[in-house]
Amino acid sequence: MMKIAVVGSINVDMTVTAERIPKKGETLRGDSLHYIPGGKGANQAVAMAKLGAEVEMFGLVGDDAMGVKMIDNLKAQGVKCDHIGTVKGESTGTAVITVGESDNTIIVVAGANGKVDKNYIDGVKDALLAQDMVVLQHEIPLETVAYIVNLMSEHGVPVVLNPAPAANVPAEIVEKVTYLTPNEHEAVLIFGEGASTEELLRKYPEKLIITQGSRGVSTCLADGTILTVPARKVEVVDTTGAGDTLNGAFAVRRAAGDDMEKALIYANAAASLSIGKFGAQGGMPTAEEVEEVLNK
Ligand code: RIB
């Protein structure tokens, strides 16, 4: 089986559900409060493990009770955690999330995720280079992301970079990653407003994948065709983690040898299933569940 690594964030999500998301300066009554596993890195690792991949998570937690719980959760989901470190005197990454009216807002406090630096990467280098694919996001320091991309590209290890939360990606890094998966908003930050989505996709065939929320996901195939896989119509419970599910599922299917179209159809179906349940990781489907939807 192909080995996939995630180097990224491990968060506890402090998720409040309310009738709607509050406006600036407004106080609302919430319906519920949950402390649940999250973090774009950990979410993508769990999405892949649930789909049956061999996954290892690399990153750091704080020396608090939540750090232990988040690692226990990853292990329980079948993610290897041998190289996750604990930072003394630091708290585990935390996301404050509001879920209401089929949408959400998220504020992330990096905590220990902010300490994932070159030293940490040097310490796990051999384990990383033994992977068949490495999946990254923007919830660890961006210079660390660039350092990993350079290292992997020197050694020919394919990299998926999900540039979320939005931040610029230097042109050199865009060139070196195998796949770049921004949403439309993140794409504008990286490439500017000058080019249309289609123009951008054509510039990076089978590399750039732009997610468009309820409209689906698009890429440009090697023959120049623009492929858009429309989102499936589902009842939305919680969209948190849908992008992570899409990224994880895409990485798993590409690593397994699917072509772009097949991998994106699969990833799109997986993401649609994830939003039917509460929590970033709560609705992530198994391979059987995705197959069932695809066969319908
Ligand atoms: O992508 C969803 C994730 O973003 C949440 O789990 C939260 O931790 C934030 O990092």
PDB file of C-alpha atoms and ligand atoms in Angstrom:
ATOM      1  CA  MET A   1       0.000   0.000   0.000  1.00  0.00           C
ATOM      2  CA  MET A   2       1.150   3.557  -0.692  1.00  0.00           C
ATOM      3  CA  LYS A   3       2.394   5.507   2.312  1.00  0.00           C
ATOM      4  CA  ILE A   4       1.075   9.051   2.690  1.00  0.00           C
ATOM      5  CA  ALA A   5       2.253  11.614   5.241  1.00  0.00           C
ATOM      6  CA  VAL A   6       0.613  14.782   6.454  1.00  0.00           C
ATOM      7  CA  VAL A   7       2.780  17.473   7.997  1.00  0.00           C
ATOM      8  CA  GLY A   8       0.349  19.920   9.506  1.00  0.00           C
ATOM      9  CA  SER A   9      -1.867  21.188  12.244  1.00  0.00           C
ATOM     10  CA  ILE A  10      -3.480  19.275  15.061  1.00  0.00           C
ATOM     11  CA  ASN A  11      -6.244  21.345  16.652  1.00  0.00           C
ATOM     12  CA  VAL A  12      -9.018  20.974  19.114  1.00  0.00           C
ATOM     13  CA  ASP A  13     -12.141  22.541  17.618  1.00  0.00           C
ATOM     14  CA  MET A  14     -14.267  24.456  20.101  1.00  0.00           C
ATOM     15  CA  THR A  15     -17.450  24.365  18.074  1.00  0.00           C
ATOM     16  CA  VAL A  16     -20.586  26.311  18.945  1.00  0.00           C
ATOM     17  CA  THR A  17     -23.806  25.769  17.045  1.00  0.00           C
ATOM     18  CA  ALA A  18     -26.300  28.611  16.880  1.00  0.00           C
ATOM     19  CA  GLU A  19     -29.331  29.597  14.852  1.00  0.00           C
ATOM     20  CA  ARG A  20     -27.000  31.699  12.733  1.00  0.00           C
ATOM     21  CA  ILE A  21     -23.507  33.182  12.768  1.00  0.00           C
ATOM     22  CA  PRO A  22     -23.411  36.399  14.856  1.00  0.00           C
ATOM     23  CA  LYS A  23     -22.852  39.777  13.238  1.00  0.00           C
ATOM     24  CA  LYS A  24     -19.981  42.033  14.314  1.00  0.00           C
ATOM     25  CA  GLY A  25     -20.622  43.277  17.856  1.00  0.00           C
ATOM     26  CA  GLU A  26     -23.626  41.002  18.366  1.00  0.00           C
ATOM     27  CA  THR A  27     -24.238  38.490  21.185  1.00  0.00           C
ATOM     28  CA  LEU A  28     -26.291  35.418  20.387  1.00  0.00           C
ATOM     29  CA  ARG A  29     -27.485  32.449  22.387  1.00  0.00           C
ATOM     30  CA  GLY A  30     -25.758  29.243  21.292  1.00  0.00           C
ATOM     31  CA  ASP A  31     -27.441  25.846  21.079  1.00  0.00           C
ATOM     32  CA  SER A  32     -24.474  23.605  21.867  1.00  0.00           C
ATOM     33  CA  LEU A  33     -20.737  23.583  22.585  1.00  0.00           C
ATOM     34  CA  HIS A  34     -18.406  20.718  21.631  1.00  0.00           C
ATOM     35  CA  TYR A  35     -14.655  20.160  22.003  1.00  0.00           C
ATOM     36  CA  ILE A  36     -13.832  17.919  19.065  1.00  0.00           C
ATOM     37  CA  PRO A  37     -10.768  16.912  17.017  1.00  0.00           C
ATOM     38  CA  GLY A  38      -9.822  19.212  14.161  1.00  0.00           C
ATOM     39  CA  GLY A  39      -6.979  21.003  12.433  1.00  0.00           C
ATOM     40  CA  LYS A  40      -6.647  20.911   8.664  1.00  0.00           C
ATOM     41  CA  GLY A  41      -3.624  18.606   8.893  1.00  0.00           C
ATOM     42  CA  ALA A  42      -5.162  16.108  11.299  1.00  0.00           C
ATOM     43  CA  ASN A  43      -8.484  16.250   9.428  1.00  0.00           C
ATOM     44  CA  GLN A  44      -6.841  15.362   6.122  1.00  0.00           C
ATOM     45  CA  ALA A  45      -4.920  12.526   7.793  1.00  0.00           C
ATOM     46  CA  VAL A  46      -8.130  11.123   9.285  1.00  0.00           C
ATOM     47  CA  ALA A  47      -9.986  11.489   5.965  1.00  0.00           C
ATOM     48  CA  MET A  48      -7.289   9.386   4.278  1.00  0.00           C
ATOM     49  CA  ALA A  49      -7.109   6.760   7.028  1.00  0.00           C
ATOM     50  CA  LYS A  50     -10.894   6.341   6.942  1.00  0.00           C
ATOM     51  CA  LEU A  51     -10.638   5.695   3.211  1.00  0.00           C
ATOM     52  CA  GLY A  52      -8.179   2.888   3.928  1.00  0.00           C
ATOM     53  CA  ALA A  53      -4.807   4.566   3.258  1.00  0.00           C
ATOM     54  CA  GLU A  54      -1.627   4.032   5.264  1.00  0.00           C
ATOM     55  CA  VAL A  55      -1.161   7.476   6.816  1.00  0.00           C
ATOM     56  CA  GLU A  56       1.314   9.047   9.196  1.00  0.00           C
ATOM     57  CA  MET A  57       0.747  12.416  10.878  1.00  0.00           C
ATOM     58  CA  PHE A  58       3.684  14.724  11.561  1.00  0.00           C
ATOM     59  CA  GLY A  59       3.278  17.776  13.787  1.00  0.00           C
ATOM     60  CA  LEU A  60       3.265  19.093  17.326  1.00  0.00           C
ATOM     61  CA  VAL A  61       0.800  19.379  20.185  1.00  0.00           C
ATOM     62  CA  GLY A  62       1.032  21.310  23.456  1.00  0.00           C
ATOM     63  CA  ASP A  63       1.747  19.712  26.844  1.00  0.00           C
ATOM     64  CA  ASP A  64      -1.907  19.878  27.849  1.00  0.00           C
ATOM     65  CA  ALA A  65      -4.700  17.337  28.204  1.00  0.00           C
ATOM     66  CA  MET A  66      -6.097  18.246  24.772  1.00  0.00           C
ATOM     67  CA  GLY A  67      -2.817  17.321  23.083  1.00  0.00           C
ATOM     68  CA  VAL A  68      -3.009  13.811  24.518  1.00  0.00           C
ATOM     69  CA  LYS A  69      -6.667  13.518  23.494  1.00  0.00           C
ATOM     70  CA  MET A  70      -5.998  14.683  19.938  1.00  0.00           C
ATOM     71  CA  ILE A  71      -3.196  12.122  19.503  1.00  0.00           C
ATOM     72  CA  ASP A  72      -5.413   9.392  20.968  1.00  0.00           C
ATOM     73  CA  ASN A  73      -8.095  10.322  18.462  1.00  0.00           C
ATOM     74  CA  LEU A  74      -5.667  10.116  15.524  1.00  0.00           C
ATOM     75  CA  LYS A  75      -4.497   6.687  16.684  1.00  0.00           C
ATOM     76  CA  ALA A  76      -8.064   5.506  17.124  1.00  0.00           C
ATOM     77  CA  GLN A  77      -8.749   6.521  13.496  1.00  0.00           C
ATOM     78  CA  GLY A  78      -5.790   4.434  12.320  1.00  0.00           C
ATOM     79  CA  VAL A  79      -3.289   7.270  11.768  1.00  0.00           C
ATOM     80  CA  LYS A  80       0.348   6.552  12.711  1.00  0.00           C
ATOM     81  CA  CYS A  81       1.606   9.089  15.267  1.00  0.00           C
ATOM     82  CA  ASP A  82       5.179   7.953  16.050  1.00  0.00           C
ATOM     83  CA  HIS A  83       6.756  11.316  15.195  1.00  0.00           C
ATOM     84  CA  ILE A  84       4.260  13.739  16.731  1.00  0.00           C
ATOM     85  CA  GLY A  85       6.086  15.823  19.346  1.00  0.00           C
ATOM     86  CA  THR A  86       4.918  17.718  22.440  1.00  0.00           C
ATOM     87  CA  VAL A  87       5.987  21.321  23.058  1.00  0.00           C
ATOM     88  CA  LYS A  88       6.585  22.196  26.714  1.00  0.00           C
ATOM     89  CA  GLY A  89       4.758  25.281  27.957  1.00  0.00           C
ATOM     90  CA  GLU A  90       2.704  25.603  24.761  1.00  0.00           C
ATOM     91  CA  SER A  91      -0.980  24.886  24.253  1.00  0.00           C
ATOM     92  CA  THR A  92      -2.399  22.584  21.606  1.00  0.00           C
ATOM     93  CA  GLY A  93      -3.709  24.435  18.538  1.00  0.00           C
ATOM     94  CA  THR A  94      -7.293  25.583  18.967  1.00  0.00           C
ATOM     95  CA  ALA A  95      -9.988  26.624  16.512  1.00  0.00           C
ATOM     96  CA  VAL A  96     -13.017  28.574  17.674  1.00  0.00           C
ATOM     97  CA  ILE A  97     -15.807  27.679  15.279  1.00  0.00           C
ATOM     98  CA  THR A  98     -19.370  28.932  14.916  1.00  0.00           C
ATOM     99  CA  VAL A  99     -21.764  26.775  12.909  1.00  0.00           C
ATOM    100  CA  GLY A 100     -25.091  28.241  11.852  1.00  0.00           C
ATOM    101  CA  GLU A 101     -27.359  28.436   8.795  1.00  0.00           C
ATOM    102  CA  SER A 102     -25.338  25.821   6.850  1.00  0.00           C
ATOM    103  CA  ASP A 103     -22.145  27.843   7.134  1.00  0.00           C
ATOM    104  CA  ASN A 104     -19.355  28.541   9.576  1.00  0.00           C
ATOM    105  CA  THR A 105     -16.731  30.981  10.812  1.00  0.00           C
ATOM    106  CA  ILE A 106     -13.362  29.830  12.153  1.00  0.00           C
ATOM    107  CA  ILE A 107     -10.626  31.552  14.133  1.00  0.00           C
ATOM    108  CA  VAL A 108      -7.483  29.459  14.566  1.00  0.00           C
ATOM    109  CA  VAL A 109      -4.934  29.988  17.349  1.00  0.00           C
ATOM    110  CA  ALA A 110      -1.786  28.145  16.233  1.00  0.00           C
ATOM    111  CA  GLY A 111      -0.351  27.163  19.644  1.00  0.00           C
ATOM    112  CA  ALA A 112       2.076  24.260  19.185  1.00  0.00           C
ATOM    113  CA  ASN A 113       1.400  24.144  15.409  1.00  0.00           C
ATOM    114  CA  GLY A 114       3.348  27.404  15.194  1.00  0.00           C
ATOM    115  CA  LYS A 115       6.447  25.572  16.455  1.00  0.00           C
ATOM    116  CA  VAL A 116       6.637  23.120  13.547  1.00  0.00           C
ATOM    117  CA  ASP A 117       9.946  24.456  12.212  1.00  0.00           C
ATOM    118  CA  LYS A 118      12.966  23.377  10.155  1.00  0.00           C
ATOM    119  CA  ASN A 119      14.514  21.679  13.206  1.00  0.00           C
ATOM    120  CA  TYR A 120      11.459  19.498  13.641  1.00  0.00           C
ATOM    121  CA  ILE A 121      11.484  18.636   9.931  1.00  0.00           C
ATOM    122  CA  ASP A 122      15.205  17.808   9.987  1.00  0.00           C
ATOM    123  CA  GLY A 123      14.501  15.449  12.872  1.00  0.00           C
ATOM    124  CA  VAL A 124      11.831  13.533  10.925  1.00  0.00           C
ATOM    125  CA  LYS A 125      13.470  13.868   7.494  1.00  0.00           C
ATOM    126  CA  ASP A 126      14.198  10.173   6.942  1.00  0.00           C
ATOM    127  CA  ALA A 127      10.643   9.185   7.841  1.00  0.00           C
ATOM    128  CA  LEU A 128       9.290  11.841   5.463  1.00  0.00           C
ATOM    129  CA  LEU A 129      11.503  10.805   2.573  1.00  0.00           C
ATOM    130  CA  ALA A 130      10.264   7.226   2.948  1.00  0.00           C
ATOM    131  CA  GLN A 131       6.719   8.366   1.977  1.00  0.00           C
ATOM    132  CA  ASP A 132       5.068   8.005  -1.411  1.00  0.00           C
ATOM    133  CA  MET A 133       3.268  11.342  -1.040  1.00  0.00           C
ATOM    134  CA  VAL A 134       3.261  14.281   1.383  1.00  0.00           C
ATOM    135  CA  VAL A 135       0.184  16.420   2.068  1.00  0.00           C
ATOM    136  CA  LEU A 136       0.541  19.981   3.408  1.00  0.00           C
ATOM    137  CA  GLN A 137      -1.663  22.922   4.415  1.00  0.00           C
ATOM    138  CA  HIS A 138      -1.110  26.454   5.717  1.00  0.00           C
ATOM    139  CA  GLU A 139      -1.654  25.897   9.441  1.00  0.00           C
ATOM    140  CA  ILE A 140       2.037  25.477  10.235  1.00  0.00           C
ATOM    141  CA  PRO A 141       4.561  28.296   9.545  1.00  0.00           C
ATOM    142  CA  LEU A 142       4.759  29.065   5.828  1.00  0.00           C
ATOM    143  CA  GLU A 143       8.573  28.940   5.825  1.00  0.00           C
ATOM    144  CA  THR A 144       8.290  25.362   7.098  1.00  0.00           C
ATOM    145  CA  VAL A 145       5.865  24.544   4.278  1.00  0.00           C
ATOM    146  CA  ALA A 146       8.385  25.946   1.762  1.00  0.00           C
ATOM    147  CA  TYR A 147      11.211  24.007   3.413  1.00  0.00           C
ATOM    148  CA  ILE A 148       9.288  20.719   3.128  1.00  0.00           C
ATOM    149  CA  VAL A 149       8.278  21.404  -0.500  1.00  0.00           C
ATOM    150  CA  ASN A 150      11.922  22.037  -1.436  1.00  0.00           C
ATOM    151  CA  LEU A 151      13.084  18.916   0.383  1.00  0.00           C
ATOM    152  CA  MET A 152      10.446  16.684  -1.196  1.00  0.00           C
ATOM    153  CA  SER A 153      10.964  18.097  -4.664  1.00  0.00           C
ATOM    154  CA  GLU A 154      14.736  17.448  -4.405  1.00  0.00           C
ATOM    155  CA  HIS A 155      13.953  13.816  -3.625  1.00  0.00           C
ATOM    156  CA  GLY A 156      11.087  13.379  -6.073  1.00  0.00           C
ATOM    157  CA  VAL A 157       8.362  12.837  -3.478  1.00  0.00           C
ATOM    158  CA  PRO A 158       4.982  14.159  -4.770  1.00  0.00           C
ATOM    159  CA  VAL A 159       3.408  16.932  -2.689  1.00  0.00           C
ATOM    160  CA  VAL A 160      -0.210  18.063  -2.367  1.00  0.00           C
ATOM    161  CA  LEU A 161      -0.387  21.635  -1.016  1.00  0.00           C
ATOM    162  CA  ASN A 162      -3.780  22.788   0.205  1.00  0.00           C
ATOM    163  CA  PRO A 163      -3.064  26.513   0.655  1.00  0.00           C
ATOM    164  CA  ALA A 164      -5.597  27.055   3.439  1.00  0.00           C
ATOM    165  CA  PRO A 165      -6.010  29.305   5.352  1.00  0.00           C
ATOM    166  CA  ALA A 166      -5.393  31.775   2.515  1.00  0.00           C
ATOM    167  CA  ALA A 167      -1.842  33.072   2.146  1.00  0.00           C
ATOM    168  CA  ASN A 168       0.380  33.792  -0.791  1.00  0.00           C
ATOM    169  CA  VAL A 169       2.340  30.890  -2.261  1.00  0.00           C
ATOM    170  CA  PRO A 170       5.647  31.935  -3.893  1.00  0.00           C
ATOM    171  CA  ALA A 171       5.870  31.100  -7.618  1.00  0.00           C
ATOM    172  CA  GLU A 172       8.804  28.785  -6.929  1.00  0.00           C
ATOM    173  CA  ILE A 173       6.670  26.720  -4.542  1.00  0.00           C
ATOM    174  CA  VAL A 174       3.772  26.641  -7.013  1.00  0.00           C
ATOM    175  CA  GLU A 175       6.209  25.176  -9.547  1.00  0.00           C
ATOM    176  CA  LYS A 176       7.587  22.574  -7.168  1.00  0.00           C
ATOM    177  CA  VAL A 177       4.385  21.113  -5.721  1.00  0.00           C
ATOM    178  CA  THR A 178       2.652  18.333  -7.601  1.00  0.00           C
ATOM    179  CA  TYR A 179      -0.867  19.539  -6.793  1.00  0.00           C
ATOM    180  CA  LEU A 180      -2.115  22.887  -5.493  1.00  0.00           C
ATOM    181  CA  THR A 181      -5.708  22.913  -4.230  1.00  0.00           C
ATOM    182  CA  PRO A 182      -6.943  26.416  -3.342  1.00  0.00           C
ATOM    183  CA  ASN A 183     -10.549  27.539  -3.138  1.00  0.00           C
ATOM    184  CA  GLU A 184     -11.472  30.535  -5.318  1.00  0.00           C
ATOM    185  CA  HIS A 185     -10.652  33.054  -2.613  1.00  0.00           C
ATOM    186  CA  GLU A 186      -7.244  31.467  -1.932  1.00  0.00           C
ATOM    187  CA  ALA A 187      -6.546  31.309  -5.678  1.00  0.00           C
ATOM    188  CA  VAL A 188      -7.023  35.087  -5.975  1.00  0.00           C
ATOM    189  CA  LEU A 189      -4.550  35.637  -3.142  1.00  0.00           C
ATOM    190  CA  ILE A 190      -1.966  33.426  -4.839  1.00  0.00           C
ATOM    191  CA  PHE A 191      -2.426  34.422  -8.490  1.00  0.00           C
ATOM    192  CA  GLY A 192      -4.048  37.872  -8.265  1.00  0.00           C
ATOM    193  CA  GLU A 193      -7.360  39.002  -9.775  1.00  0.00           C
ATOM    194  CA  GLY A 194      -6.120  39.408 -13.337  1.00  0.00           C
ATOM    195  CA  ALA A 195      -6.857  35.925 -14.676  1.00  0.00           C
ATOM    196  CA  SER A 196     -10.151  34.038 -14.731  1.00  0.00           C
ATOM    197  CA  THR A 197     -10.442  30.644 -13.024  1.00  0.00           C
ATOM    198  CA  GLU A 198     -10.330  28.983 -16.438  1.00  0.00           C
ATOM    199  CA  GLU A 199      -7.192  30.843 -17.500  1.00  0.00           C
ATOM    200  CA  LEU A 200      -5.464  29.878 -14.284  1.00  0.00           C
ATOM    201  CA  LEU A 201      -6.437  26.233 -14.617  1.00  0.00           C
ATOM    202  CA  ARG A 202      -5.115  26.135 -18.196  1.00  0.00           C
ATOM    203  CA  LYS A 203      -1.802  27.512 -17.004  1.00  0.00           C
ATOM    204  CA  TYR A 204      -1.313  24.587 -14.598  1.00  0.00           C
ATOM    205  CA  PRO A 205      -2.927  21.491 -16.146  1.00  0.00           C
ATOM    206  CA  GLU A 206      -3.332  18.525 -13.780  1.00  0.00           C
ATOM    207  CA  LYS A 207      -1.660  20.564 -11.032  1.00  0.00           C
ATOM    208  CA  LEU A 208      -4.048  23.309 -10.057  1.00  0.00           C
ATOM    209  CA  ILE A 209      -7.367  22.186  -8.598  1.00  0.00           C
ATOM    210  CA  ILE A 210      -9.762  24.950  -7.602  1.00  0.00           C
ATOM    211  CA  THR A 211     -12.618  24.152  -5.243  1.00  0.00           C
ATOM    212  CA  GLN A 212     -15.753  26.241  -5.625  1.00  0.00           C
ATOM    213  CA  GLY A 213     -17.865  25.344  -2.617  1.00  0.00           C
ATOM    214  CA  SER A 214     -21.384  24.334  -3.564  1.00  0.00           C
ATOM    215  CA  ARG A 215     -20.464  24.608  -7.273  1.00  0.00           C
ATOM    216  CA  GLY A 216     -17.939  21.788  -7.113  1.00  0.00           C
ATOM    217  CA  VAL A 217     -14.307  21.434  -8.113  1.00  0.00           C
ATOM    218  CA  SER A 218     -12.398  22.179 -11.337  1.00  0.00           C
ATOM    219  CA  THR A 219      -9.092  21.386 -12.989  1.00  0.00           C
ATOM    220  CA  CYS A 220      -7.597  21.383 -16.474  1.00  0.00           C
ATOM    221  CA  LEU A 221      -6.805  17.944 -17.874  1.00  0.00           C
ATOM    222  CA  ALA A 222      -3.587  17.169 -19.780  1.00  0.00           C
ATOM    223  CA  ASP A 223      -5.426  17.488 -23.132  1.00  0.00           C
ATOM    224  CA  GLY A 224      -6.550  21.044 -22.273  1.00  0.00           C
ATOM    225  CA  THR A 225     -10.145  20.193 -21.351  1.00  0.00           C
ATOM    226  CA  ILE A 226     -11.530  22.006 -18.326  1.00  0.00           C
ATOM    227  CA  LEU A 227     -13.107  19.463 -16.017  1.00  0.00           C
ATOM    228  CA  THR A 228     -15.701  20.604 -13.484  1.00  0.00           C
ATOM    229  CA  VAL A 229     -17.156  18.045 -11.138  1.00  0.00           C
ATOM    230  CA  PRO A 230     -20.379  19.603  -9.790  1.00  0.00           C
ATOM    231  CA  ALA A 231     -21.017  19.326  -6.055  1.00  0.00           C
ATOM    232  CA  ARG A 232     -23.652  16.798  -5.064  1.00  0.00           C
ATOM    233  CA  LYS A 233     -26.874  18.102  -3.605  1.00  0.00           C
ATOM    234  CA  VAL A 234     -26.966  17.073   0.037  1.00  0.00           C
ATOM    235  CA  GLU A 235     -28.548  18.297   3.217  1.00  0.00           C
ATOM    236  CA  VAL A 236     -25.974  20.429   4.976  1.00  0.00           C
ATOM    237  CA  VAL A 237     -25.377  19.777   8.660  1.00  0.00           C
ATOM    238  CA  ASP A 238     -21.820  21.137   8.986  1.00  0.00           C
ATOM    239  CA  THR A 239     -19.482  22.154   6.165  1.00  0.00           C
ATOM    240  CA  THR A 240     -16.428  22.233   8.477  1.00  0.00           C
ATOM    241  CA  GLY A 241     -13.858  19.769   7.145  1.00  0.00           C
ATOM    242  CA  ALA A 242     -15.442  19.322   3.696  1.00  0.00           C
ATOM    243  CA  GLY A 243     -12.355  20.789   2.024  1.00  0.00           C
ATOM    244  CA  ASP A 244     -10.143  18.563   4.159  1.00  0.00           C
ATOM    245  CA  THR A 245     -12.136  15.502   3.124  1.00  0.00           C
ATOM    246  CA  LEU A 246     -11.806  16.482  -0.537  1.00  0.00           C
ATOM    247  CA  ASN A 247      -8.048  16.951  -0.246  1.00  0.00           C
ATOM    248  CA  GLY A 248      -7.535  13.714   1.666  1.00  0.00           C
ATOM    249  CA  ALA A 249      -9.675  11.673  -0.708  1.00  0.00           C
ATOM    250  CA  PHE A 250      -8.006  13.204  -3.766  1.00  0.00           C
ATOM    251  CA  ALA A 251      -4.527  12.403  -2.401  1.00  0.00           C
ATOM    252  CA  VAL A 252      -5.513   8.823  -1.590  1.00  0.00           C
ATOM    253  CA  ARG A 253      -6.956   8.150  -5.038  1.00  0.00           C
ATOM    254  CA  ARG A 254      -4.074   9.805  -6.923  1.00  0.00           C
ATOM    255  CA  ALA A 255      -1.551   7.856  -4.825  1.00  0.00           C
ATOM    256  CA  ALA A 256      -3.530   4.730  -5.701  1.00  0.00           C
ATOM    257  CA  GLY A 257      -3.187   5.508  -9.419  1.00  0.00           C
ATOM    258  CA  ASP A 258      -6.577   6.977 -10.374  1.00  0.00           C
ATOM    259  CA  ASP A 259      -6.527   9.531 -13.202  1.00  0.00           C
ATOM    260  CA  MET A 260      -7.436  13.140 -12.360  1.00  0.00           C
ATOM    261  CA  GLU A 261     -11.071  12.829 -13.363  1.00  0.00           C
ATOM    262  CA  LYS A 262     -11.705   9.661 -11.405  1.00  0.00           C
ATOM    263  CA  ALA A 263      -9.848  10.990  -8.337  1.00  0.00           C
ATOM    264  CA  LEU A 264     -11.823  14.265  -8.364  1.00  0.00           C
ATOM    265  CA  ILE A 265     -15.193  12.547  -8.821  1.00  0.00           C
ATOM    266  CA  TYR A 266     -14.328  10.342  -5.852  1.00  0.00           C
ATOM    267  CA  ALA A 267     -13.060  13.257  -3.722  1.00  0.00           C
ATOM    268  CA  ASN A 268     -16.152  15.309  -4.533  1.00  0.00           C
ATOM    269  CA  ALA A 269     -18.421  12.458  -3.428  1.00  0.00           C
ATOM    270  CA  ALA A 270     -16.426  12.005  -0.207  1.00  0.00           C
ATOM    271  CA  ALA A 271     -16.677  15.737   0.569  1.00  0.00           C
ATOM    272  CA  SER A 272     -20.430  15.731  -0.022  1.00  0.00           C
ATOM    273  CA  LEU A 273     -20.839  12.903   2.491  1.00  0.00           C
ATOM    274  CA  SER A 274     -18.752  14.747   5.079  1.00  0.00           C
ATOM    275  CA  ILE A 275     -21.104  17.709   5.287  1.00  0.00           C
ATOM    276  CA  GLY A 276     -24.067  15.535   6.236  1.00  0.00           C
ATOM    277  CA  LYS A 277     -22.757  15.091   9.783  1.00  0.00           C
ATOM    278  CA  PHE A 278     -21.551  17.355  12.570  1.00  0.00           C
ATOM    279  CA  GLY A 279     -17.850  18.084  13.201  1.00  0.00           C
ATOM    280  CA  ALA A 280     -14.832  18.370  10.939  1.00  0.00           C
ATOM    281  CA  GLN A 281     -14.089  14.656  11.227  1.00  0.00           C
ATOM    282  CA  GLY A 282     -17.540  13.418  12.231  1.00  0.00           C
ATOM    283  CA  GLY A 283     -18.865  12.942   8.718  1.00  0.00           C
ATOM    284  CA  MET A 284     -15.769  11.665   6.946  1.00  0.00           C
ATOM    285  CA  PRO A 285     -16.798   8.584   4.958  1.00  0.00           C
ATOM    286  CA  THR A 286     -15.243   5.146   4.580  1.00  0.00           C
ATOM    287  CA  ALA A 287     -14.322   3.863   1.117  1.00  0.00           C
ATOM    288  CA  GLU A 288     -17.467   1.685   1.141  1.00  0.00           C
ATOM    289  CA  GLU A 289     -19.670   4.706   1.814  1.00  0.00           C
ATOM    290  CA  VAL A 290     -18.085   6.637  -1.062  1.00  0.00           C
ATOM    291  CA  GLU A 291     -18.464   3.672  -3.420  1.00  0.00           C
ATOM    292  CA  GLU A 292     -22.115   3.386  -2.478  1.00  0.00           C
ATOM    293  CA  VAL A 293     -22.747   7.023  -3.419  1.00  0.00           C
ATOM    294  CA  LEU A 294     -20.793   6.667  -6.658  1.00  0.00           C
ATOM    295  CA  ASN A 295     -22.732   3.567  -7.659  1.00  0.00           C
ATOM    296  CA  LYS A 296     -26.115   5.193  -7.116  1.00  0.00           C
TER     297      LYS A 296
HETATM  298  O1  RIB B   1     -10.759  22.857   7.769  1.00  0.00           O
HETATM  299  C1  RIB B   1     -11.419  22.802   8.977  1.00  0.00           C
HETATM  300  C2  RIB B   1     -10.462  23.014  10.125  1.00  0.00           C
HETATM  301  O2  RIB B   1      -9.963  24.317  10.076  1.00  0.00           O
HETATM  302  C3  RIB B   1     -11.068  22.879  11.495  1.00  0.00           C
HETATM  303  O3  RIB B   1     -11.048  21.564  11.978  1.00  0.00           O
HETATM  304  C4  RIB B   1     -10.273  23.840  12.340  1.00  0.00           C
HETATM  305  O4  RIB B   1      -9.406  23.212  13.249  1.00  0.00           O
HETATM  306  C5  RIB B   1      -9.515  24.710  11.345  1.00  0.00           C
HETATM  307  O5  RIB B   1      -8.193  24.465  11.401  1.00  0.00           O
END
